[in-house]
Amino acid sequence: MSKEMILMLHPTFGVLAMIAAVWVFVEALNASDGNIARLRRVSVLATVLLWCAYIVGGYWYVIYYGGDKAIIKAGPWPFAHSLAMETKEHLFFTLLLLGTFLPIAAYGDVVKKKVTRNLVLWTSALVVLMGLAMEGAGALIGMGVKVALLAKLI
Amino acid sequence: MTTHQTDMTDIASAKVTGYGISYAITSILSALLVILKEGNESVFQLMVSLTGHHWITHGVLDVLLFVVLGAVLSSRNITVSGNTLIASVVGSTIVSGLIIAGFFVI
């Protein structure tokens, strides 16, 4: 598999994880005996997808990012590395842990305990918001490479 | 007519509470570790030497701390009100995000 394909898998898994987290949020809004099993299955799916995004993205970051980093730092948008990438690579741990906590909360008594249901709502919402931030940061990093390469051509 | 009644007790189960607190603590410590390793070359090099890359070591430490702390806190049946638990999870997410982003902005 080419390194570009590996890179594309990272945001793909991320978007799918966000969709799953939105699904969990909606199921939690209407939590009942009828949908609790589905809510829990989807919460596990969201976690698995987040871990896939982490492993694939982490592999690409450790093995291939050095080249892009050098290009970005020499270009007109060095903050795409010094701010966007540095923040993204470290904040991802928080998102990963939050995503791992989601099914733990979902396997609590979501139907009968309001506090557990609210916790699932907050956790899934935060996973979505942080996921969007990660996608935005990823776009900035990609643009950082692009403007640096374009600057070389001019 | 619903088939269940909502339990208004403002306390989540021991497992949910334990891992919720564990998440809050781990996310803050993870953000502080960013400042520590980026500001201290010897810490950074130590983390590199453990797994070959500082980021891999950081991730392993975070996951280990979350799992171990969660297991320990769950077994202790800690009682925390629901609002406090939710505030801890949400607050630690915001604070850790501000610590990390703020560090790299400055």
mmCIF file of C-alpha atoms in Angstrom:
data_model
loop_
_atom_site.group_PDB
_atom_site.id
_atom_site.type_symbol
_atom_site.label_atom_id
_atom_site.label_comp_id
_atom_site.label_asym_id
_atom_site.label_seq_id
_atom_site.Cartn_x
_atom_site.Cartn_y
_atom_site.Cartn_z
ATOM 1 C CA MET A 1 0.000 0.000 0.000
ATOM 2 C CA SER A 2 1.368 3.448 -0.917
ATOM 3 C CA LYS A 3 2.112 5.913 1.853
ATOM 4 C CA GLU A 4 -0.516 8.271 0.390
ATOM 5 C CA MET A 5 -3.187 5.577 0.797
ATOM 6 C CA ILE A 6 -2.062 4.962 4.374
ATOM 7 C CA LEU A 7 -2.356 8.706 5.011
ATOM 8 C CA MET A 8 -5.870 8.857 3.528
ATOM 9 C CA LEU A 9 -7.024 6.017 5.780
ATOM 10 C CA HIS A 10 -6.323 8.174 8.856
ATOM 11 C CA PRO A 11 -9.015 10.853 8.228
ATOM 12 C CA THR A 12 -11.326 8.209 6.761
ATOM 13 C CA PHE A 13 -11.332 6.237 10.000
ATOM 14 C CA GLY A 14 -11.636 9.541 11.862
ATOM 15 C CA VAL A 15 -14.742 10.637 9.968
ATOM 16 C CA LEU A 16 -16.338 7.212 10.392
ATOM 17 C CA ALA A 17 -15.609 7.391 14.134
ATOM 18 C CA MET A 18 -17.300 10.813 14.285
ATOM 19 C CA ILE A 19 -20.359 9.483 12.463
ATOM 20 C CA ALA A 20 -20.511 6.590 14.934
ATOM 21 C CA ALA A 21 -20.217 9.054 17.846
ATOM 22 C CA VAL A 22 -23.103 11.146 16.439
ATOM 23 C CA TRP A 23 -25.079 7.907 16.191
ATOM 24 C CA VAL A 24 -24.326 7.157 19.862
ATOM 25 C CA PHE A 25 -25.423 10.696 20.809
ATOM 26 C CA VAL A 26 -28.783 10.288 19.053
ATOM 27 C CA GLU A 27 -29.336 6.819 20.525
ATOM 28 C CA ALA A 28 -28.545 8.211 23.999
ATOM 29 C CA LEU A 29 -31.084 11.020 23.560
ATOM 30 C CA ASN A 30 -33.713 8.328 23.099
ATOM 31 C CA ALA A 31 -32.184 5.647 25.327
ATOM 32 C CA SER A 32 -34.599 2.856 26.191
ATOM 33 C CA ASP A 33 -34.668 -0.917 26.588
ATOM 34 C CA GLY A 34 -35.352 -1.069 22.859
ATOM 35 C CA ASN A 35 -32.150 0.611 21.655
ATOM 36 C CA ILE A 36 -29.629 0.143 24.455
ATOM 37 C CA ALA A 37 -27.978 -2.876 22.811
ATOM 38 C CA ARG A 38 -27.541 -0.917 19.558
ATOM 39 C CA LEU A 39 -26.219 2.131 21.455
ATOM 40 C CA ARG A 40 -23.572 -0.031 23.116
ATOM 41 C CA ARG A 41 -22.550 -1.780 19.874
ATOM 42 C CA VAL A 42 -22.139 1.561 18.081
ATOM 43 C CA SER A 43 -20.123 2.997 20.995
ATOM 44 C CA VAL A 44 -17.700 0.068 20.631
ATOM 45 C CA LEU A 45 -17.609 0.669 16.868
ATOM 46 C CA ALA A 46 -16.716 4.344 17.457
ATOM 47 C CA THR A 47 -13.856 3.287 19.730
ATOM 48 C CA VAL A 48 -12.528 0.692 17.285
ATOM 49 C CA LEU A 49 -12.601 3.258 14.461
ATOM 50 C CA LEU A 50 -10.780 5.824 16.631
ATOM 51 C CA TRP A 51 -8.088 3.279 17.470
ATOM 52 C CA CYS A 52 -7.756 2.444 13.757
ATOM 53 C CA ALA A 53 -7.312 6.181 13.021
ATOM 54 C CA TYR A 54 -4.705 6.365 15.804
ATOM 55 C CA ILE A 55 -2.718 3.320 14.662
ATOM 56 C CA VAL A 56 -2.760 4.203 10.954
ATOM 57 C CA GLY A 57 -2.082 7.909 11.583
ATOM 58 C CA GLY A 58 0.578 7.076 14.147
ATOM 59 C CA TYR A 59 2.339 4.688 11.778
ATOM 60 C CA TRP A 60 2.388 7.353 9.063
ATOM 61 C CA TYR A 61 3.547 10.033 11.510
ATOM 62 C CA VAL A 62 6.426 7.983 12.900
ATOM 63 C CA ILE A 63 7.617 6.546 9.566
ATOM 64 C CA TYR A 64 6.852 9.203 6.928
ATOM 65 C CA TYR A 65 6.079 12.597 8.507
ATOM 66 C CA GLY A 66 9.736 13.677 8.817
ATOM 67 C CA GLY A 67 9.901 14.557 5.101
ATOM 68 C CA ASP A 68 6.718 16.612 5.168
ATOM 69 C CA LYS A 69 7.842 18.305 8.380
ATOM 70 C CA ALA A 70 11.033 19.530 6.701
ATOM 71 C CA ILE A 71 9.026 20.825 3.707
ATOM 72 C CA ILE A 72 6.487 22.646 5.942
ATOM 73 C CA LYS A 73 9.171 24.263 8.120
ATOM 74 C CA ALA A 74 10.983 25.597 5.044
ATOM 75 C CA GLY A 75 7.754 26.970 3.541
ATOM 76 C CA PRO A 76 5.574 30.039 4.159
ATOM 77 C CA TRP A 77 3.316 28.231 6.678
ATOM 78 C CA PRO A 78 5.710 26.833 9.324
ATOM 79 C CA PHE A 79 2.884 27.080 11.898
ATOM 80 C CA ALA A 80 1.230 24.162 10.080
ATOM 81 C CA HIS A 81 3.832 22.058 11.892
ATOM 82 C CA SER A 82 4.773 24.107 14.967
ATOM 83 C CA LEU A 83 1.155 24.732 15.989
ATOM 84 C CA ALA A 84 -1.270 22.518 14.028
ATOM 85 C CA MET A 85 0.718 19.266 13.941
ATOM 86 C CA GLU A 86 2.237 19.583 17.415
ATOM 87 C CA THR A 87 -1.197 20.278 18.929
ATOM 88 C CA LYS A 88 -2.900 17.572 16.869
ATOM 89 C CA GLU A 89 -0.418 14.818 17.623
ATOM 90 C CA HIS A 90 -0.665 15.418 21.372
ATOM 91 C CA LEU A 91 -4.361 16.266 21.669
ATOM 92 C CA PHE A 92 -5.138 13.037 19.839
ATOM 93 C CA PHE A 93 -4.237 11.138 23.019
ATOM 94 C CA THR A 94 -7.019 12.967 24.869
ATOM 95 C CA LEU A 95 -9.469 12.103 22.089
ATOM 96 C CA LEU A 96 -8.326 8.477 22.086
ATOM 97 C CA LEU A 97 -8.854 8.137 25.837
ATOM 98 C CA LEU A 98 -12.208 9.909 25.626
ATOM 99 C CA GLY A 99 -13.253 7.541 22.840
ATOM 100 C CA THR A 100 -12.102 4.567 24.920
ATOM 101 C CA PHE A 101 -14.168 5.839 27.848
ATOM 102 C CA LEU A 102 -17.298 6.124 25.669
ATOM 103 C CA PRO A 103 -18.243 2.401 25.635
ATOM 104 C CA ILE A 104 -17.363 2.115 29.339
ATOM 105 C CA ALA A 105 -19.979 4.787 30.028
ATOM 106 C CA ALA A 106 -22.373 3.260 27.481
ATOM 107 C CA TYR A 107 -22.196 -0.117 29.251
ATOM 108 C CA GLY A 108 -23.337 1.626 32.449
ATOM 109 C CA ASP A 109 -27.011 1.987 33.268
ATOM 110 C CA VAL A 110 -27.844 4.480 30.496
ATOM 111 C CA VAL A 111 -31.555 3.665 30.453
ATOM 112 C CA LYS A 112 -32.334 4.043 34.149
ATOM 113 C CA LYS A 113 -29.686 6.475 35.365
ATOM 114 C CA LYS A 114 -29.955 9.998 34.034
ATOM 115 C CA VAL A 115 -26.403 10.812 35.094
ATOM 116 C CA THR A 116 -24.971 7.965 32.996
ATOM 117 C CA ARG A 117 -27.069 8.965 30.002
ATOM 118 C CA ASN A 118 -25.855 12.579 30.311
ATOM 119 C CA LEU A 119 -22.279 11.349 30.576
ATOM 120 C CA VAL A 120 -22.688 9.384 27.329
ATOM 121 C CA LEU A 121 -24.201 12.478 25.671
ATOM 122 C CA TRP A 122 -21.324 14.720 26.770
ATOM 123 C CA THR A 123 -18.652 12.172 25.913
ATOM 124 C CA SER A 124 -19.989 11.421 22.435
ATOM 125 C CA ALA A 125 -20.451 15.154 21.742
ATOM 126 C CA LEU A 126 -16.856 15.863 22.789
ATOM 127 C CA VAL A 127 -15.599 13.036 20.566
ATOM 128 C CA VAL A 128 -17.375 14.651 17.613
ATOM 129 C CA LEU A 129 -16.096 18.183 18.401
ATOM 130 C CA MET A 130 -12.522 17.003 18.949
ATOM 131 C CA GLY A 131 -12.741 14.893 15.815
ATOM 132 C CA LEU A 132 -13.734 17.970 13.823
ATOM 133 C CA ALA A 133 -10.787 19.857 15.321
ATOM 134 C CA MET A 134 -8.481 16.991 14.270
ATOM 135 C CA GLU A 135 -9.857 17.065 10.720
ATOM 136 C CA GLY A 136 -9.329 20.845 10.584
ATOM 137 C CA ALA A 137 -5.775 20.553 11.872
ATOM 138 C CA GLY A 138 -5.088 17.797 9.331
ATOM 139 C CA ALA A 139 -6.309 20.067 6.535
ATOM 140 C CA LEU A 140 -3.988 22.848 7.770
ATOM 141 C CA ILE A 141 -1.021 20.479 7.786
ATOM 142 C CA GLY A 142 -1.808 19.285 4.253
ATOM 143 C CA MET A 143 -2.115 22.905 3.113
ATOM 144 C CA GLY A 144 1.195 23.680 4.816
ATOM 145 C CA VAL A 145 2.902 21.106 2.574
ATOM 146 C CA LYS A 146 1.049 22.376 -0.494
ATOM 147 C CA VAL A 147 1.955 26.067 -0.073
ATOM 148 C CA ALA A 148 5.559 25.115 0.653
ATOM 149 C CA LEU A 149 5.810 23.083 -2.564
ATOM 150 C CA LEU A 150 4.057 25.830 -4.545
ATOM 151 C CA ALA A 151 6.479 28.411 -3.149
ATOM 152 C CA LYS A 152 9.370 26.325 -4.503
ATOM 153 C CA LEU A 153 7.873 26.446 -8.009
ATOM 154 C CA ILE A 154 7.535 30.236 -8.070
ATOM 155 C CA MET B 1 -46.419 4.392 29.269
ATOM 156 C CA THR B 2 -42.695 3.639 29.434
ATOM 157 C CA THR B 3 -41.353 0.204 30.215
ATOM 158 C CA HIS B 4 -38.803 1.532 32.681
ATOM 159 C CA GLN B 5 -38.425 4.204 35.324
ATOM 160 C CA THR B 6 -35.536 6.625 35.398
ATOM 161 C CA ASP B 7 -33.357 6.309 38.482
ATOM 162 C CA MET B 8 -32.808 9.891 39.603
ATOM 163 C CA THR B 9 -29.924 8.884 41.897
ATOM 164 C CA ASP B 10 -27.167 11.288 41.015
ATOM 165 C CA ILE B 11 -24.433 8.637 41.099
ATOM 166 C CA ALA B 12 -23.027 6.536 38.239
ATOM 167 C CA SER B 13 -21.766 2.987 38.724
ATOM 168 C CA ALA B 14 -18.360 2.375 40.310
ATOM 169 C CA LYS B 15 -16.838 1.390 36.963
ATOM 170 C CA VAL B 16 -18.147 4.434 35.083
ATOM 171 C CA THR B 17 -17.084 6.732 37.945
ATOM 172 C CA GLY B 18 -13.651 5.121 38.271
ATOM 173 C CA TYR B 19 -12.804 5.308 34.584
ATOM 174 C CA GLY B 20 -14.346 8.786 34.285
ATOM 175 C CA ILE B 21 -12.041 10.126 37.002
ATOM 176 C CA SER B 22 -9.171 8.173 35.483
ATOM 177 C CA TYR B 23 -9.811 9.864 32.127
ATOM 178 C CA ALA B 24 -9.889 13.322 33.752
ATOM 179 C CA ILE B 25 -6.590 12.745 35.582
ATOM 180 C CA THR B 26 -4.852 11.090 32.632
ATOM 181 C CA SER B 27 -5.829 13.771 30.124
ATOM 182 C CA ILE B 28 -4.448 16.543 32.370
ATOM 183 C CA LEU B 29 -1.236 14.600 33.122
ATOM 184 C CA SER B 30 -0.823 13.887 29.401
ATOM 185 C CA ALA B 31 -1.015 17.612 28.646
ATOM 186 C CA LEU B 32 1.508 18.366 31.416
ATOM 187 C CA LEU B 33 3.818 15.675 30.018
ATOM 188 C CA VAL B 34 3.804 17.577 26.705
ATOM 189 C CA ILE B 35 5.191 20.652 28.478
ATOM 190 C CA LEU B 36 7.683 18.555 30.444
ATOM 191 C CA LYS B 37 9.132 16.634 27.500
ATOM 192 C CA GLU B 38 9.150 19.599 25.098
ATOM 193 C CA GLY B 39 10.851 21.789 27.689
ATOM 194 C CA ASN B 40 13.316 19.242 29.016
ATOM 195 C CA GLU B 41 15.687 17.555 26.573
ATOM 196 C CA SER B 42 16.690 14.777 28.992
ATOM 197 C CA VAL B 43 13.027 13.782 29.517
ATOM 198 C CA PHE B 44 12.485 13.900 25.752
ATOM 199 C CA GLN B 45 15.518 11.682 25.104
ATOM 200 C CA LEU B 46 14.460 9.272 27.850
ATOM 201 C CA MET B 47 11.073 8.893 26.165
ATOM 202 C CA VAL B 48 12.775 8.360 22.799
ATOM 203 C CA SER B 49 15.053 5.689 24.271
ATOM 204 C CA LEU B 50 12.142 3.705 25.748
ATOM 205 C CA THR B 51 10.305 2.931 22.483
ATOM 206 C CA GLY B 52 12.303 4.612 19.725
ATOM 207 C CA HIS B 53 9.952 7.622 19.466
ATOM 208 C CA HIS B 54 8.766 10.090 22.122
ATOM 209 C CA TRP B 55 5.211 10.036 20.745
ATOM 210 C CA ILE B 56 4.911 6.256 21.015
ATOM 211 C CA THR B 57 6.156 6.367 24.627
ATOM 212 C CA HIS B 58 3.695 9.166 25.395
ATOM 213 C CA GLY B 59 0.793 7.141 24.013
ATOM 214 C CA VAL B 60 1.796 3.960 25.858
ATOM 215 C CA LEU B 61 2.110 5.876 29.148
ATOM 216 C CA ASP B 62 -1.307 7.501 28.655
ATOM 217 C CA VAL B 63 -3.088 4.241 27.879
ATOM 218 C CA LEU B 64 -1.371 2.380 30.743
ATOM 219 C CA LEU B 65 -2.197 5.137 33.242
ATOM 220 C CA PHE B 66 -5.827 5.324 32.088
ATOM 221 C CA VAL B 67 -6.348 1.553 32.326
ATOM 222 C CA VAL B 68 -4.507 1.012 35.630
ATOM 223 C CA LEU B 69 -5.954 4.094 37.341
ATOM 224 C CA GLY B 70 -9.425 3.212 36.050
ATOM 225 C CA ALA B 71 -9.178 -0.346 37.395
ATOM 226 C CA VAL B 72 -7.916 0.836 40.790
ATOM 227 C CA LEU B 73 -10.503 3.613 41.179
ATOM 228 C CA SER B 74 -13.327 1.328 40.028
ATOM 229 C CA SER B 75 -12.473 -1.218 42.701
ATOM 230 C CA ARG B 76 -12.620 1.435 45.433
ATOM 231 C CA ASN B 77 -16.296 2.278 44.879
ATOM 232 C CA ILE B 78 -15.681 6.007 44.948
ATOM 233 C CA THR B 79 -18.834 8.067 45.317
ATOM 234 C CA VAL B 80 -18.937 11.207 43.204
ATOM 235 C CA SER B 81 -22.043 13.139 42.255
ATOM 236 C CA GLY B 82 -23.102 12.881 38.633
ATOM 237 C CA ASN B 83 -22.642 16.571 37.928
ATOM 238 C CA THR B 84 -19.131 16.502 39.408
ATOM 239 C CA LEU B 85 -18.214 13.490 37.279
ATOM 240 C CA ILE B 86 -19.525 15.111 34.093
ATOM 241 C CA ALA B 87 -17.804 18.403 34.978
ATOM 242 C CA SER B 88 -14.552 16.486 35.529
ATOM 243 C CA VAL B 89 -14.738 14.773 32.137
ATOM 244 C CA VAL B 90 -15.750 17.909 30.220
ATOM 245 C CA GLY B 91 -13.511 20.258 32.216
ATOM 246 C CA SER B 92 -10.386 18.098 31.891
ATOM 247 C CA THR B 93 -10.952 17.832 28.134
ATOM 248 C CA ILE B 94 -11.137 21.616 27.787
ATOM 249 C CA VAL B 95 -8.233 22.295 30.154
ATOM 250 C CA SER B 96 -5.932 19.709 28.558
ATOM 251 C CA GLY B 97 -6.773 21.126 25.135
ATOM 252 C CA LEU B 98 -5.976 24.654 26.303
ATOM 253 C CA ILE B 99 -2.715 23.537 27.940
ATOM 254 C CA ILE B 100 -1.496 21.766 24.795
ATOM 255 C CA ALA B 101 -2.643 24.388 22.268
ATOM 256 C CA GLY B 102 -1.547 27.237 24.560
ATOM 257 C CA PHE B 103 1.932 25.747 24.952
ATOM 258 C CA PHE B 104 2.484 25.575 21.200
ATOM 259 C CA VAL B 105 0.968 29.029 20.587
ATOM 260 C CA ILE B 106 3.364 30.569 23.108
#
